[in-house]
Structures are given as C-alpha cells and as structure tokens.
mmCIF file of C-alpha atoms in Angstrom:
data_model
loop_
_atom_site.group_PDB
_atom_site.id
_atom_site.type_symbol
_atom_site.label_atom_id
_atom_site.label_comp_id
_atom_site.label_asym_id
_atom_site.label_seq_id
_atom_site.Cartn_x
_atom_site.Cartn_y
_atom_site.Cartn_z
ATOM 1 C CA UNK Y 1 109.541 102.269 87.076
ATOM 2 C CA UNK Y 2 109.002 104.015 90.389
ATOM 3 C CA UNK Y 3 110.449 103.842 93.906
ATOM 4 C CA UNK Y 4 114.000 103.174 92.777
ATOM 5 C CA UNK Y 5 116.710 103.526 95.413
ATOM 6 C CA UNK Y 6 120.058 105.151 94.666
ATOM 7 C CA UNK Y 7 122.617 103.353 96.853
ATOM 8 C CA UNK Y 8 126.005 104.945 96.214
ATOM 9 C CA UNK Y 9 125.203 105.312 92.523
ATOM 10 C CA UNK Y 10 123.666 101.851 92.178
ATOM 11 C CA UNK Y 11 120.009 102.188 91.176
ATOM 12 C CA UNK Y 12 117.929 99.388 92.680
ATOM 13 C CA UNK Y 13 114.267 98.469 92.293
ATOM 14 C CA UNK Y 14 112.326 97.041 95.237
ATOM 15 C CA UNK Y 15 110.360 93.992 96.109
ATOM 16 C CA UNK Y 16 106.952 95.409 97.020
ATOM 17 C CA UNK Y 17 104.775 94.207 99.891
ATOM 18 C CA UNK Y 18 101.130 94.622 98.920
ATOM 19 C CA UNK Y 19 98.136 94.966 101.220
ATOM 20 C CA UNK Y 20 96.685 91.622 100.192
ATOM 21 C CA UNK Y 21 100.045 89.975 101.014
ATOM 22 C CA UNK Y 22 99.353 91.087 104.593
ATOM 23 C CA UNK Y 23 95.686 90.135 104.842
ATOM 24 C CA UNK Y 24 96.244 87.338 107.382
ATOM 25 C CA UNK Y 25 98.075 89.502 109.924
ATOM 26 C CA UNK Y 26 95.977 92.677 110.122
ATOM 27 C CA UNK Y 27 93.803 93.740 113.050
ATOM 28 C CA UNK Y 28 91.024 95.634 111.279
ATOM 29 C CA UNK Y 29 89.234 92.907 109.325
ATOM 30 C CA UNK Y 30 86.182 95.069 108.641
ATOM 31 C CA UNK Y 31 88.326 97.762 107.014
ATOM 32 C CA UNK Y 32 90.225 95.139 105.012
ATOM 33 C CA UNK Y 33 87.025 93.764 103.472
ATOM 34 C CA UNK Y 34 86.381 97.045 101.650
ATOM 35 C CA UNK Y 35 90.001 98.102 101.045
ATOM 36 C CA UNK Y 36 91.555 97.920 97.585
ATOM 37 C CA UNK Y 37 94.923 96.274 97.128
ATOM 38 C CA UNK Y 38 97.742 98.800 97.423
ATOM 39 C CA UNK Y 39 101.500 99.050 97.838
ATOM 40 C CA UNK Y 40 102.519 99.151 101.497
ATOM 41 C CA UNK Y 41 106.304 99.068 101.725
ATOM 42 C CA UNK Y 42 109.433 98.534 99.690
ATOM 43 C CA UNK Y 43 112.338 96.134 100.266
ATOM 44 C CA UNK Y 44 115.723 96.616 98.599
ATOM 45 C CA UNK Y 45 117.787 93.502 99.145
ATOM 46 C CA UNK Y 46 121.467 92.650 98.778
ATOM 47 C CA UNK Y 47 122.838 96.172 98.523
ATOM 48 C CA UNK Y 48 126.512 97.024 98.144
ATOM 49 C CA UNK Y 49 128.594 100.073 97.330
ATOM 50 C CA UNK Y 50 130.928 98.523 94.772
ATOM 51 C CA UNK Y 51 131.925 95.163 93.319
ATOM 52 C CA UNK Y 52 134.741 94.502 95.775
ATOM 53 C CA UNK Y 53 132.401 95.029 98.731
ATOM 54 C CA UNK Y 54 129.797 92.836 97.028
ATOM 55 C CA UNK Y 55 132.330 90.023 96.794
ATOM 56 C CA UNK Y 56 133.366 90.505 100.421
ATOM 57 C CA UNK Y 57 129.781 90.534 101.707
ATOM 58 C CA UNK Y 58 128.921 87.462 99.621
ATOM 59 C CA UNK Y 59 132.011 85.591 100.784
ATOM 60 C CA UNK Y 60 130.860 86.049 104.381
ATOM 61 C CA UNK Y 61 127.318 84.930 103.487
ATOM 62 C CA UNK Y 62 125.841 88.260 104.558
ATOM 63 C CA UNK Y 63 123.271 90.618 103.121
ATOM 64 C CA UNK Y 64 122.610 94.329 103.639
ATOM 65 C CA UNK Y 65 119.062 95.491 102.911
ATOM 66 C CA UNK Y 66 117.034 98.689 103.121
ATOM 67 C CA UNK Y 67 113.273 98.831 103.709
ATOM 68 C CA UNK Y 68 111.131 101.938 103.202
ATOM 69 C CA UNK Y 69 107.736 102.117 104.927
ATOM 70 C CA UNK Y 70 105.618 105.186 104.071
ATOM 71 C CA UNK Y 71 103.162 106.403 106.735
ATOM 72 C CA UNK Y 72 99.715 104.846 106.432
ATOM 73 C CA UNK Y 73 96.870 103.548 108.550
ATOM 74 C CA UNK Y 74 95.600 100.027 107.889
ATOM 75 C CA UNK Y 75 92.170 100.792 109.216
ATOM 76 C CA UNK Y 76 92.689 101.328 112.949
ATOM 77 C CA UNK Y 77 96.189 99.855 112.899
ATOM 78 C CA UNK Y 78 99.477 101.546 112.052
ATOM 79 C CA UNK Y 79 101.312 100.212 109.019
ATOM 80 C CA UNK Y 80 103.761 97.401 109.800
ATOM 81 C CA UNK Y 81 105.834 94.656 108.256
ATOM 82 C CA UNK Y 82 104.422 91.149 107.965
ATOM 83 C CA UNK Y 83 106.654 89.843 110.753
ATOM 84 C CA UNK Y 84 108.781 86.705 110.792
ATOM 85 C CA UNK Y 85 111.015 84.353 112.737
ATOM 86 C CA UNK Y 86 114.389 82.938 111.731
ATOM 87 C CA UNK Y 87 115.299 79.236 111.556
ATOM 88 C CA UNK Y 88 117.901 77.608 113.773
ATOM 89 C CA UNK Y 89 121.576 77.676 112.927
ATOM 90 C CA UNK Y 90 122.451 74.080 111.955
ATOM 91 C CA UNK Y 91 123.869 72.122 114.878
ATOM 92 C CA UNK Y 92 122.617 74.586 117.491
ATOM 93 C CA UNK Y 93 119.440 75.385 119.400
ATOM 94 C CA UNK Y 94 119.671 79.068 118.498
ATOM 95 C CA UNK Y 95 118.101 80.875 115.578
ATOM 96 C CA UNK Y 96 119.903 83.260 113.273
ATOM 97 C CA UNK Y 97 119.931 86.876 114.403
ATOM 98 C CA UNK Y 98 119.597 90.252 112.707
ATOM 99 C CA UNK Y 99 120.301 93.912 113.366
ATOM 100 C CA UNK Y 100 118.352 96.968 112.237
ATOM 101 C CA UNK Y 101 119.262 100.629 112.003
ATOM 102 C CA UNK Y 102 116.871 103.533 111.458
ATOM 103 C CA UNK Y 103 118.138 105.719 108.613
ATOM 104 C CA UNK Y 104 115.202 108.148 108.437
ATOM 105 C CA UNK Y 105 112.106 108.639 110.564
ATOM 106 C CA UNK Y 106 111.243 106.569 113.625
ATOM 107 C CA UNK Y 107 110.486 102.876 114.090
ATOM 108 C CA UNK Y 108 108.666 100.770 116.640
ATOM 109 C CA UNK Y 109 110.156 97.280 116.793
ATOM 110 C CA UNK Y 110 108.070 94.550 118.416
ATOM 111 C CA UNK Y 111 110.041 91.430 119.357
ATOM 112 C CA UNK Y 112 108.397 88.279 120.683
ATOM 113 C CA UNK Y 113 109.878 85.011 121.864
ATOM 114 C CA UNK Y 114 107.953 81.804 121.267
ATOM 115 C CA UNK Y 115 108.668 78.562 123.118
ATOM 116 C CA UNK Y 116 106.383 75.776 121.997
ATOM 117 C CA UNK Y 117 102.868 77.215 121.871
ATOM 118 C CA UNK Y 118 103.659 79.975 124.354
ATOM 119 C CA UNK Y 119 104.911 83.513 123.967
ATOM 120 C CA UNK Y 120 107.322 83.948 126.862
ATOM 121 C CA UNK Y 121 108.572 87.493 126.249
ATOM 122 C CA UNK Y 122 107.538 90.602 124.327
ATOM 123 C CA UNK Y 123 109.872 93.575 123.936
ATOM 124 C CA UNK Y 124 109.219 96.906 122.223
ATOM 125 C CA UNK Y 125 111.880 99.376 121.114
ATOM 126 C CA UNK Y 126 111.079 102.898 119.970
ATOM 127 C CA UNK Y 127 114.014 103.834 117.765
ATOM 128 C CA UNK Y 128 114.938 107.134 116.140
ATOM 129 C CA UNK Y 129 117.302 108.002 113.308
ATOM 130 C CA UNK Y 130 120.706 106.391 113.827
ATOM 131 C CA UNK Y 131 119.584 103.885 116.465
ATOM 132 C CA UNK Y 132 120.423 100.199 116.137
ATOM 133 C CA UNK Y 133 118.186 97.398 117.412
ATOM 134 C CA UNK Y 134 119.538 93.872 117.837
ATOM 135 C CA UNK Y 135 117.254 90.860 117.330
ATOM 136 C CA UNK Y 136 118.306 88.097 119.764
ATOM 137 C CA UNK Y 137 118.016 84.405 118.852
ATOM 138 C CA UNK Y 138 114.506 83.035 119.209
ATOM 139 C CA UNK Y 139 112.673 86.308 118.721
ATOM 140 C CA UNK Y 140 110.194 86.982 115.942
ATOM 141 C CA UNK Y 141 109.999 90.625 114.966
ATOM 142 C CA UNK Y 142 107.671 93.161 113.405
ATOM 143 C CA UNK Y 143 108.474 96.752 112.440
ATOM 144 C CA UNK Y 144 105.776 99.415 112.820
ATOM 145 C CA UNK Y 145 105.707 102.952 111.466
ATOM 146 C CA UNK Y 146 103.485 104.791 113.950
ATOM 147 C CA UNK Y 147 104.384 108.262 112.671
ATOM 148 C CA UNK Y 148 103.393 110.610 109.899
ATOM 149 C CA UNK Y 149 106.865 110.339 108.345
ATOM 150 C CA UNK Y 150 108.538 107.923 105.973
ATOM 151 C CA UNK Y 151 110.511 105.228 107.784
ATOM 152 C CA UNK Y 152 113.718 104.120 106.098
ATOM 153 C CA UNK Y 153 115.684 101.404 107.847
ATOM 154 C CA UNK Y 154 118.565 99.069 107.087
ATOM 155 C CA UNK Y 155 119.388 95.571 108.228
ATOM 156 C CA UNK Y 156 122.342 93.205 108.206
ATOM 157 C CA UNK Y 157 121.417 89.530 108.113
ATOM 158 C CA UNK Y 158 122.970 86.160 107.308
ATOM 159 C CA UNK Y 159 121.917 85.329 103.763
ATOM 160 C CA UNK Y 160 121.785 81.512 103.780
ATOM 161 C CA UNK Y 161 118.305 80.978 105.199
ATOM 162 C CA UNK Y 162 114.664 81.765 104.494
ATOM 163 C CA UNK Y 163 112.607 83.684 107.047
ATOM 164 C CA UNK Y 164 109.617 81.925 108.598
ATOM 165 C CA UNK Y 165 106.387 83.878 108.060
ATOM 166 C CA UNK Y 166 103.827 81.131 108.619
ATOM 167 C CA UNK Y 167 103.991 81.114 112.416
ATOM 168 C CA UNK Y 168 102.835 84.721 112.684
ATOM 169 C CA UNK Y 169 100.325 84.388 109.839
ATOM 170 C CA UNK Y 170 98.661 81.410 111.502
ATOM 171 C CA UNK Y 171 97.959 83.543 114.590
ATOM 172 C CA UNK Y 172 96.711 86.568 112.628
ATOM 173 C CA UNK Y 173 99.742 88.701 113.433
ATOM 174 C CA UNK Y 174 102.038 89.382 116.346
ATOM 175 C CA UNK Y 175 101.158 89.042 120.019
ATOM 176 C CA UNK Y 176 100.149 92.720 120.058
ATOM 177 C CA UNK Y 177 98.726 95.145 117.515
ATOM 178 C CA UNK Y 178 99.568 98.854 117.650
ATOM 179 C CA UNK Y 179 96.432 100.942 117.154
ATOM 180 C CA UNK Y 180 95.854 104.667 117.490
ATOM 181 C CA UNK Y 181 94.759 104.080 121.087
ATOM 182 C CA UNK Y 182 97.863 102.003 121.867
ATOM 183 C CA UNK Y 183 98.904 98.357 121.993
ATOM 184 C CA UNK Y 184 96.181 95.719 122.222
ATOM 185 C CA UNK Y 185 96.652 91.982 122.700
ATOM 186 C CA UNK Y 186 96.020 89.586 119.851
ATOM 187 C CA UNK Y 187 93.225 87.315 121.059
ATOM 188 C CA UNK Y 188 94.516 84.435 118.903
ATOM 189 C CA UNK Y 189 97.364 83.923 121.383
ATOM 190 C CA UNK Y 190 96.604 81.871 124.504
ATOM 191 C CA UNK Y 191 98.673 83.767 127.062
ATOM 192 C CA UNK Y 192 100.723 86.842 126.345
ATOM 193 C CA UNK Y 193 103.099 88.481 128.834
ATOM 194 C CA UNK Y 194 103.006 92.253 129.259
ATOM 195 C CA UNK Y 195 105.215 94.306 126.984
ATOM 196 C CA UNK Y 196 108.657 95.225 128.227
ATOM 197 C CA UNK Y 197 109.508 98.647 126.806
ATOM 198 C CA UNK Y 198 113.251 98.620 126.187
ATOM 199 C CA UNK Y 199 115.807 101.397 125.883
ATOM 200 C CA UNK Y 200 117.818 101.452 122.676
ATOM 201 C CA UNK Y 201 121.517 100.976 123.386
ATOM 202 C CA UNK Y 202 124.885 100.683 121.684
ATOM 203 C CA UNK Y 203 126.700 97.375 121.271
ATOM 204 C CA UNK Y 204 130.412 98.257 121.282
ATOM 205 C CA UNK Y 205 131.315 94.548 121.263
ATOM 206 C CA UNK Y 206 129.705 94.370 117.810
ATOM 207 C CA UNK Y 207 130.750 97.777 116.518
ATOM 208 C CA UNK Y 208 127.167 99.074 116.640
ATOM 209 C CA UNK Y 209 126.763 102.683 117.758
ATOM 210 C CA UNK Y 210 123.872 105.115 117.411
ATOM 211 C CA UNK Y 211 124.573 107.600 114.647
ATOM 212 C CA UNK Y 212 127.336 105.496 113.082
ATOM 213 C CA UNK Y 213 126.334 104.060 109.708
ATOM 214 C CA UNK Y 214 126.369 100.305 110.248
ATOM 215 C CA UNK Y 215 126.948 99.643 106.552
ATOM 216 C CA UNK Y 216 130.536 100.692 107.248
ATOM 217 C CA UNK Y 217 131.007 97.442 109.163
ATOM 218 C CA UNK Y 218 131.800 96.108 105.708
ATOM 219 C CA UNK Y 219 135.267 97.493 106.496
ATOM 220 C CA UNK Y 220 135.468 95.368 109.661
ATOM 221 C CA UNK Y 221 133.236 92.539 108.569
ATOM 222 C CA UNK Y 222 134.305 90.086 111.260
ATOM 223 C CA UNK Y 223 132.244 92.255 113.646
ATOM 224 C CA UNK Y 224 129.158 90.809 111.958
ATOM 225 C CA UNK Y 225 130.025 87.251 112.965
ATOM 226 C CA UNK Y 226 127.133 87.243 115.435
ATOM 227 C CA UNK Y 227 124.681 87.024 112.535
ATOM 228 C CA UNK Y 228 125.709 83.525 111.527
ATOM 229 C CA UNK Y 229 127.204 82.281 114.804
ATOM 230 C CA UNK Y 230 125.008 83.556 117.642
ATOM 231 C CA UNK Y 231 126.216 80.719 119.878
ATOM 232 C CA UNK Y 232 129.548 82.565 120.186
ATOM 233 C CA UNK Y 233 127.930 85.771 121.478
ATOM 234 C CA UNK Y 234 125.705 84.557 124.304
ATOM 235 C CA UNK Y 235 126.799 87.281 126.735
ATOM 236 C CA UNK Y 236 125.891 90.033 124.277
ATOM 237 C CA UNK Y 237 122.416 88.629 123.699
ATOM 238 C CA UNK Y 238 121.857 88.060 127.407
ATOM 239 C CA UNK Y 239 122.569 91.738 128.014
ATOM 240 C CA UNK Y 240 120.268 92.740 125.167
ATOM 241 C CA UNK Y 241 117.381 90.685 126.553
ATOM 242 C CA UNK Y 242 117.973 91.931 130.081
ATOM 243 C CA UNK Y 243 118.150 95.506 128.879
ATOM 244 C CA UNK Y 244 121.578 96.094 130.378
#
C-alpha cells in the first residue's frame, strides 16, 4: 500500500479521489478527453490519537479528517477538490458547518452561497500553514491547491450527514474556476456576483487560532458545538461573512 498517513502512531490508508471522479466539474474539457485516469488527492477520515479520544469524538458525533492534495495542473486549471454543500440541520433552516486548518502548504478556499437557483455570494480565502477557515451555513466550498507544494489540511465536521455533491456537479463545478491566468466565471451559472477576497482571522469564541493545532479542541470539545448546532452561533457566522 502507498500514501499511508501516520497520525500519532495510527497508520491510516486514504480514500482516493481519482481524475475521472472529477470529470463533471473540471474546466478544461479538451485536456480531459485525452487525459488518463490518475490519483488526485487523498482523504483520511475519522482520525483520532487514542481510543479514549475516539470514544469522546464519536460520542459528540464529530469527525476529524485530513486531506492531502499534491500539486498538479488539470489542464489549464489548478487541482481542486470536487466541492460540496451540506444539508440542513433537522428542524432549522441552516446547514451544517465545517472548519478547515492548513497543516502544510497553502490553500485557496472558494465558498459560494446558493439561494434557489442563484449564487448570492462568493468568498475566497488564501490560507497559509496554521490558518483556520470557517465555513458558514449555506455555503458550498471547494479547496484549490494553486502552488507547487503539497497541501495538507485538516477539518472538523459533524459526522451524522452526507455531503451534497450533485448541486456542483450539475453546474460543471463551482461559480469560478482558478486557472493560471486567474479566476474565471463558470458560464453554467446564470448570474454570479464578484468574488469577495477575505482575510483569514481567528475565532476566539470557538477556540480557533492561527498556529494552534485545532485537533487539540478534543480537550475542550464543547467548543466544537457550532458544527452541529449552527443556530446557536449566529453572531459568529455573521462576523465571518461580513469579514469582521
């Protein structure tokens, strides 16, 4: 086996995202027609340091994952994740949230909010090692590695739902593609607002600080309550969306 991850002595094998898994969401269709199937990125799900932390994380219905995205061009487009939305929390009008942290390299996070058939907001974060990026309710998200370095990132997420990939697939990707020459709009979308380039920030209310390993929130796990109950953290998300 290859591409194993050593997480505190626990050796884990990945789920692998292949090129042909991504065929619906890529910009460069001409390149794709002649490209051979290949491994694109690696997802290590449900990680934990020891059995007691595994039980604690599971009891709170959470999951800690790591994704590794090697540098690669997909024709004219930088390598990216497939992109997805989250379903609504039962009994609310808000979707589940998520938080990412860059462990190695740099990441470009594209967040887009869809209301009905319209995209009403697009935000882009350029994050470096140690930075955390919060995904507010209602936002689909795509991670892009636009560098020549390996990107290794972690995420905390509520475990009791399945991500929604079909919405982005049906429109051939996100609202924007990132090419060598910069961002270009996806013509499959009717109207797309301009990108808001956001500054990465800390979230002290949630215990999220740049340079502080967010896995350690396992020791203060109530801080992660926003993942399953976003309705209780409206002020935090409002600040995140406003960029304050």
